[in-house]
Short mmCIF file of N, CA and C in Angstrom, two decimals:
data_model
loop_
_atom_site.label_atom_id
_atom_site.label_comp_id
_atom_site.label_asym_id
_atom_site.label_seq_id
_atom_site.Cartn_x
_atom_site.Cartn_y
_atom_site.Cartn_z
N UNK A 271 91.15 84.34 86.57
CA UNK A 271 90.27 84.78 87.63
C UNK A 271 91.07 85.19 88.88
N UNK A 272 92.14 84.46 89.18
CA UNK A 272 92.94 84.77 90.37
C UNK A 272 93.54 86.17 90.29
N UNK A 273 94.16 86.56 89.17
CA UNK A 273 94.68 87.93 89.11
C UNK A 273 93.60 88.99 89.31
N UNK A 274 92.41 88.74 88.81
CA UNK A 274 91.32 89.69 88.99
C UNK A 274 90.96 89.87 90.46
N UNK A 275 90.93 88.78 91.20
CA UNK A 275 90.65 88.85 92.63
C UNK A 275 91.73 89.62 93.36
N UNK A 276 92.98 89.32 93.04
CA UNK A 276 94.10 90.01 93.70
C UNK A 276 94.08 91.50 93.38
N UNK A 277 93.86 91.84 92.12
CA UNK A 277 93.84 93.25 91.73
C UNK A 277 92.67 93.97 92.40
N UNK A 278 91.53 93.32 92.48
CA UNK A 278 90.37 93.95 93.09
C UNK A 278 90.61 94.24 94.57
N UNK A 279 91.11 93.27 95.30
CA UNK A 279 91.31 93.45 96.74
C UNK A 279 92.58 94.24 97.02
N UNK A 280 93.68 93.76 96.51
CA UNK A 280 94.98 94.35 96.82
C UNK A 280 95.16 95.72 96.18
N UNK A 281 94.76 95.84 94.93
CA UNK A 281 94.92 97.10 94.23
C UNK A 281 94.08 98.22 94.84
N UNK A 282 92.83 97.93 95.11
CA UNK A 282 91.96 98.94 95.71
C UNK A 282 92.40 99.29 97.13
N UNK A 283 92.83 98.30 97.89
CA UNK A 283 93.31 98.57 99.24
C UNK A 283 94.59 99.40 99.21
N UNK A 284 95.48 99.09 98.29
CA UNK A 284 96.72 99.85 98.17
C UNK A 284 96.48 101.29 97.74
N UNK A 285 95.60 101.48 96.78
CA UNK A 285 95.27 102.84 96.34
C UNK A 285 94.60 103.60 97.47
N UNK A 286 93.69 102.95 98.17
CA UNK A 286 93.05 103.59 99.32
C UNK A 286 94.03 103.94 100.41
N UNK A 287 95.00 103.05 100.64
CA UNK A 287 96.01 103.30 101.66
C UNK A 287 96.96 104.43 101.32
N UNK A 288 97.20 104.65 100.04
CA UNK A 288 98.09 105.74 99.62
C UNK A 288 97.37 107.08 99.48
N UNK A 289 96.22 107.06 98.83
CA UNK A 289 95.55 108.32 98.51
C UNK A 289 94.54 108.77 99.56
N UNK A 290 94.09 107.86 100.40
CA UNK A 290 93.14 108.21 101.45
C UNK A 290 93.69 107.80 102.81
N UNK A 291 95.01 107.96 102.98
CA UNK A 291 95.69 107.51 104.19
C UNK A 291 95.18 108.21 105.43
N UNK A 292 95.01 109.50 105.36
CA UNK A 292 94.57 110.26 106.54
C UNK A 292 93.18 109.82 106.98
N UNK A 293 92.25 109.75 106.05
CA UNK A 293 90.88 109.37 106.39
C UNK A 293 90.83 107.96 106.96
N UNK A 294 91.61 107.07 106.37
CA UNK A 294 91.64 105.68 106.83
C UNK A 294 92.22 105.57 108.23
N UNK A 295 93.31 106.26 108.48
CA UNK A 295 93.95 106.21 109.80
C UNK A 295 93.05 106.82 110.87
N UNK A 296 92.42 107.95 110.55
CA UNK A 296 91.54 108.59 111.52
C UNK A 296 90.32 107.72 111.83
N UNK A 297 89.77 107.07 110.81
CA UNK A 297 88.60 106.22 111.02
C UNK A 297 88.91 105.02 111.91
N UNK A 298 90.14 104.53 111.83
CA UNK A 298 90.55 103.36 112.62
C UNK A 298 91.19 103.75 113.94
N UNK A 299 91.47 105.03 114.14
CA UNK A 299 92.12 105.48 115.37
C UNK A 299 93.62 105.24 115.37
N UNK A 300 94.22 105.13 114.19
CA UNK A 300 95.66 104.90 114.08
C UNK A 300 96.40 106.22 113.91
N UNK A 301 97.71 106.13 113.99
CA UNK A 301 98.57 107.29 113.76
C UNK A 301 98.44 107.75 112.31
N UNK A 302 98.29 109.05 112.13
CA UNK A 302 98.17 109.62 110.78
C UNK A 302 99.57 109.85 110.21
N UNK A 303 99.78 109.44 108.96
CA UNK A 303 101.07 109.65 108.30
C UNK A 303 102.12 108.62 108.68
N UNK A 304 101.71 107.45 109.10
CA UNK A 304 102.64 106.41 109.51
C UNK A 304 103.39 105.82 108.32
N UNK A 305 104.69 105.62 108.50
CA UNK A 305 105.48 104.96 107.45
C UNK A 305 105.02 103.52 107.25
N UNK A 306 104.57 102.89 108.32
CA UNK A 306 104.07 101.51 108.24
C UNK A 306 102.85 101.44 107.32
N UNK A 307 101.97 102.42 107.43
CA UNK A 307 100.78 102.45 106.58
C UNK A 307 101.17 102.61 105.11
N UNK A 308 102.11 103.48 104.83
CA UNK A 308 102.57 103.70 103.46
C UNK A 308 103.25 102.43 102.92
N UNK A 309 104.06 101.79 103.76
CA UNK A 309 104.74 100.56 103.36
C UNK A 309 103.73 99.46 103.03
N UNK A 310 102.71 99.32 103.84
CA UNK A 310 101.68 98.30 103.60
C UNK A 310 100.91 98.58 102.32
N UNK A 311 100.61 99.85 102.06
CA UNK A 311 99.90 100.20 100.84
C UNK A 311 100.74 99.89 99.60
N UNK A 312 102.02 100.21 99.66
CA UNK A 312 102.90 99.91 98.53
C UNK A 312 103.05 98.41 98.33
N UNK A 313 103.10 97.67 99.42
CA UNK A 313 103.18 96.21 99.33
C UNK A 313 101.93 95.65 98.66
N UNK A 314 100.77 96.15 99.06
CA UNK A 314 99.53 95.69 98.44
C UNK A 314 99.50 96.02 96.94
N UNK A 315 99.97 97.19 96.59
CA UNK A 315 100.03 97.55 95.17
C UNK A 315 101.00 96.66 94.40
N UNK A 316 102.08 96.23 95.05
CA UNK A 316 103.03 95.36 94.37
C UNK A 316 102.40 94.01 94.02
N UNK A 317 101.55 93.49 94.90
CA UNK A 317 100.85 92.24 94.58
C UNK A 317 99.94 92.44 93.37
N UNK A 318 99.25 93.57 93.32
CA UNK A 318 98.36 93.84 92.19
C UNK A 318 99.13 93.97 90.88
N UNK A 319 100.25 94.67 90.91
CA UNK A 319 101.06 94.85 89.69
C UNK A 319 101.61 93.51 89.20
N UNK A 320 102.12 92.71 90.11
CA UNK A 320 102.67 91.41 89.70
C UNK A 320 101.56 90.48 89.19
N UNK A 321 100.38 90.54 89.80
CA UNK A 321 99.26 89.72 89.33
C UNK A 321 98.88 90.10 87.91
N UNK A 322 98.85 91.39 87.61
CA UNK A 322 98.55 91.84 86.24
C UNK A 322 99.65 91.39 85.28
N UNK A 323 100.90 91.51 85.70
CA UNK A 323 102.02 91.08 84.86
C UNK A 323 101.92 89.58 84.56
N UNK A 324 101.62 88.78 85.56
CA UNK A 324 101.47 87.33 85.36
C UNK A 324 100.36 87.05 84.37
N UNK A 325 99.28 87.79 84.47
CA UNK A 325 98.14 87.58 83.57
C UNK A 325 98.49 87.94 82.14
N UNK A 326 99.15 89.09 81.94
CA UNK A 326 99.50 89.53 80.59
C UNK A 326 100.56 88.63 79.94
N UNK A 327 101.53 88.20 80.71
CA UNK A 327 102.59 87.35 80.17
C UNK A 327 102.10 85.91 79.98
N UNK A 328 101.00 85.57 80.64
CA UNK A 328 100.39 84.23 80.57
C UNK A 328 101.33 83.16 81.10
N UNK A 329 101.79 83.38 82.34
CA UNK A 329 102.68 82.41 82.97
C UNK A 329 101.95 81.17 83.46
N UNK A 330 100.65 81.23 83.54
CA UNK A 330 99.88 80.04 83.88
C UNK A 330 99.43 80.00 85.33
N UNK A 331 98.74 78.91 85.62
CA UNK A 331 98.07 78.75 86.92
C UNK A 331 99.06 78.64 88.08
N UNK A 332 100.22 78.05 87.86
CA UNK A 332 101.19 77.93 88.96
C UNK A 332 101.69 79.30 89.41
N UNK A 333 101.95 80.17 88.47
CA UNK A 333 102.38 81.53 88.82
C UNK A 333 101.24 82.29 89.50
N UNK A 334 100.03 82.11 88.99
CA UNK A 334 98.87 82.76 89.60
C UNK A 334 98.66 82.29 91.03
N UNK A 335 98.77 81.00 91.26
CA UNK A 335 98.61 80.46 92.61
C UNK A 335 99.74 80.90 93.54
N UNK A 336 100.93 81.06 93.01
CA UNK A 336 102.06 81.51 93.82
C UNK A 336 101.82 82.93 94.33
N UNK A 337 101.43 83.84 93.46
CA UNK A 337 101.18 85.22 93.90
C UNK A 337 99.94 85.27 94.79
N UNK A 338 98.97 84.41 94.53
CA UNK A 338 97.78 84.35 95.39
C UNK A 338 98.13 83.90 96.79
N UNK A 339 98.96 82.87 96.91
CA UNK A 339 99.36 82.38 98.23
C UNK A 339 100.19 83.42 98.98
N UNK A 340 101.08 84.10 98.28
CA UNK A 340 101.86 85.17 98.92
C UNK A 340 100.93 86.28 99.42
N UNK A 341 99.94 86.63 98.61
CA UNK A 341 98.97 87.65 99.00
C UNK A 341 98.15 87.19 100.21
N UNK A 342 97.70 85.96 100.20
CA UNK A 342 96.90 85.43 101.32
C UNK A 342 97.73 85.42 102.61
N UNK A 343 98.99 85.02 102.53
CA UNK A 343 99.84 85.03 103.73
C UNK A 343 100.07 86.45 104.23
N UNK A 344 100.22 87.41 103.32
CA UNK A 344 100.37 88.80 103.74
C UNK A 344 99.12 89.25 104.50
N UNK A 345 97.95 88.98 103.95
CA UNK A 345 96.70 89.38 104.60
C UNK A 345 96.54 88.68 105.94
N UNK A 346 96.88 87.40 106.00
CA UNK A 346 96.77 86.65 107.25
C UNK A 346 97.67 87.24 108.33
N UNK A 347 98.93 87.43 108.02
CA UNK A 347 99.85 87.97 109.01
C UNK A 347 99.58 89.44 109.31
N UNK A 348 99.10 90.17 108.32
CA UNK A 348 98.73 91.57 108.52
C UNK A 348 97.57 91.68 109.51
N UNK A 349 96.64 90.72 109.46
CA UNK A 349 95.49 90.76 110.37
C UNK A 349 95.84 90.23 111.76
N UNK A 350 96.85 89.40 111.88
CA UNK A 350 97.27 88.87 113.18
C UNK A 350 98.13 89.87 113.93
N UNK A 351 98.88 90.70 113.24
CA UNK A 351 99.85 91.60 113.85
C UNK A 351 99.27 92.52 114.93
N UNK A 352 98.08 93.13 114.75
CA UNK A 352 97.56 93.99 115.82
C UNK A 352 97.34 93.27 117.14
N UNK A 353 96.93 92.00 117.07
CA UNK A 353 96.73 91.23 118.30
C UNK A 353 98.05 90.94 118.99
N UNK A 354 99.06 90.67 118.19
CA UNK A 354 100.39 90.42 118.74
C UNK A 354 100.95 91.69 119.37
N UNK A 355 100.80 92.82 118.68
CA UNK A 355 101.32 94.08 119.19
C UNK A 355 100.61 94.50 120.48
N UNK A 356 99.32 94.20 120.58
CA UNK A 356 98.56 94.57 121.78
C UNK A 356 98.98 93.75 123.00
N UNK A 357 99.50 92.55 122.75
CA UNK A 357 99.89 91.69 123.87
C UNK A 357 101.28 92.02 124.40
N UNK A 358 102.01 92.87 123.71
CA UNK A 358 103.37 93.21 124.14
C UNK A 358 103.37 94.22 125.25
#
């Protein structure tokens, strides 16, 4: 179940960030064509790919929880970063 959650959230966000980057940036008022946006999308896709790999290889719940925690920390710090940048 954990890999499915990661693939659903991370995979779709990564695909959206790569293929609909302009629309996403314009909707949020961000810079269009930012390297940071592309890097974040690729990072999200990497979580999805590794989650699928863990599921197919059947590494078990510890591996699933490890990738889940890494994904959760990425989302947490990714959501905190705009507040930090605005205070600078």
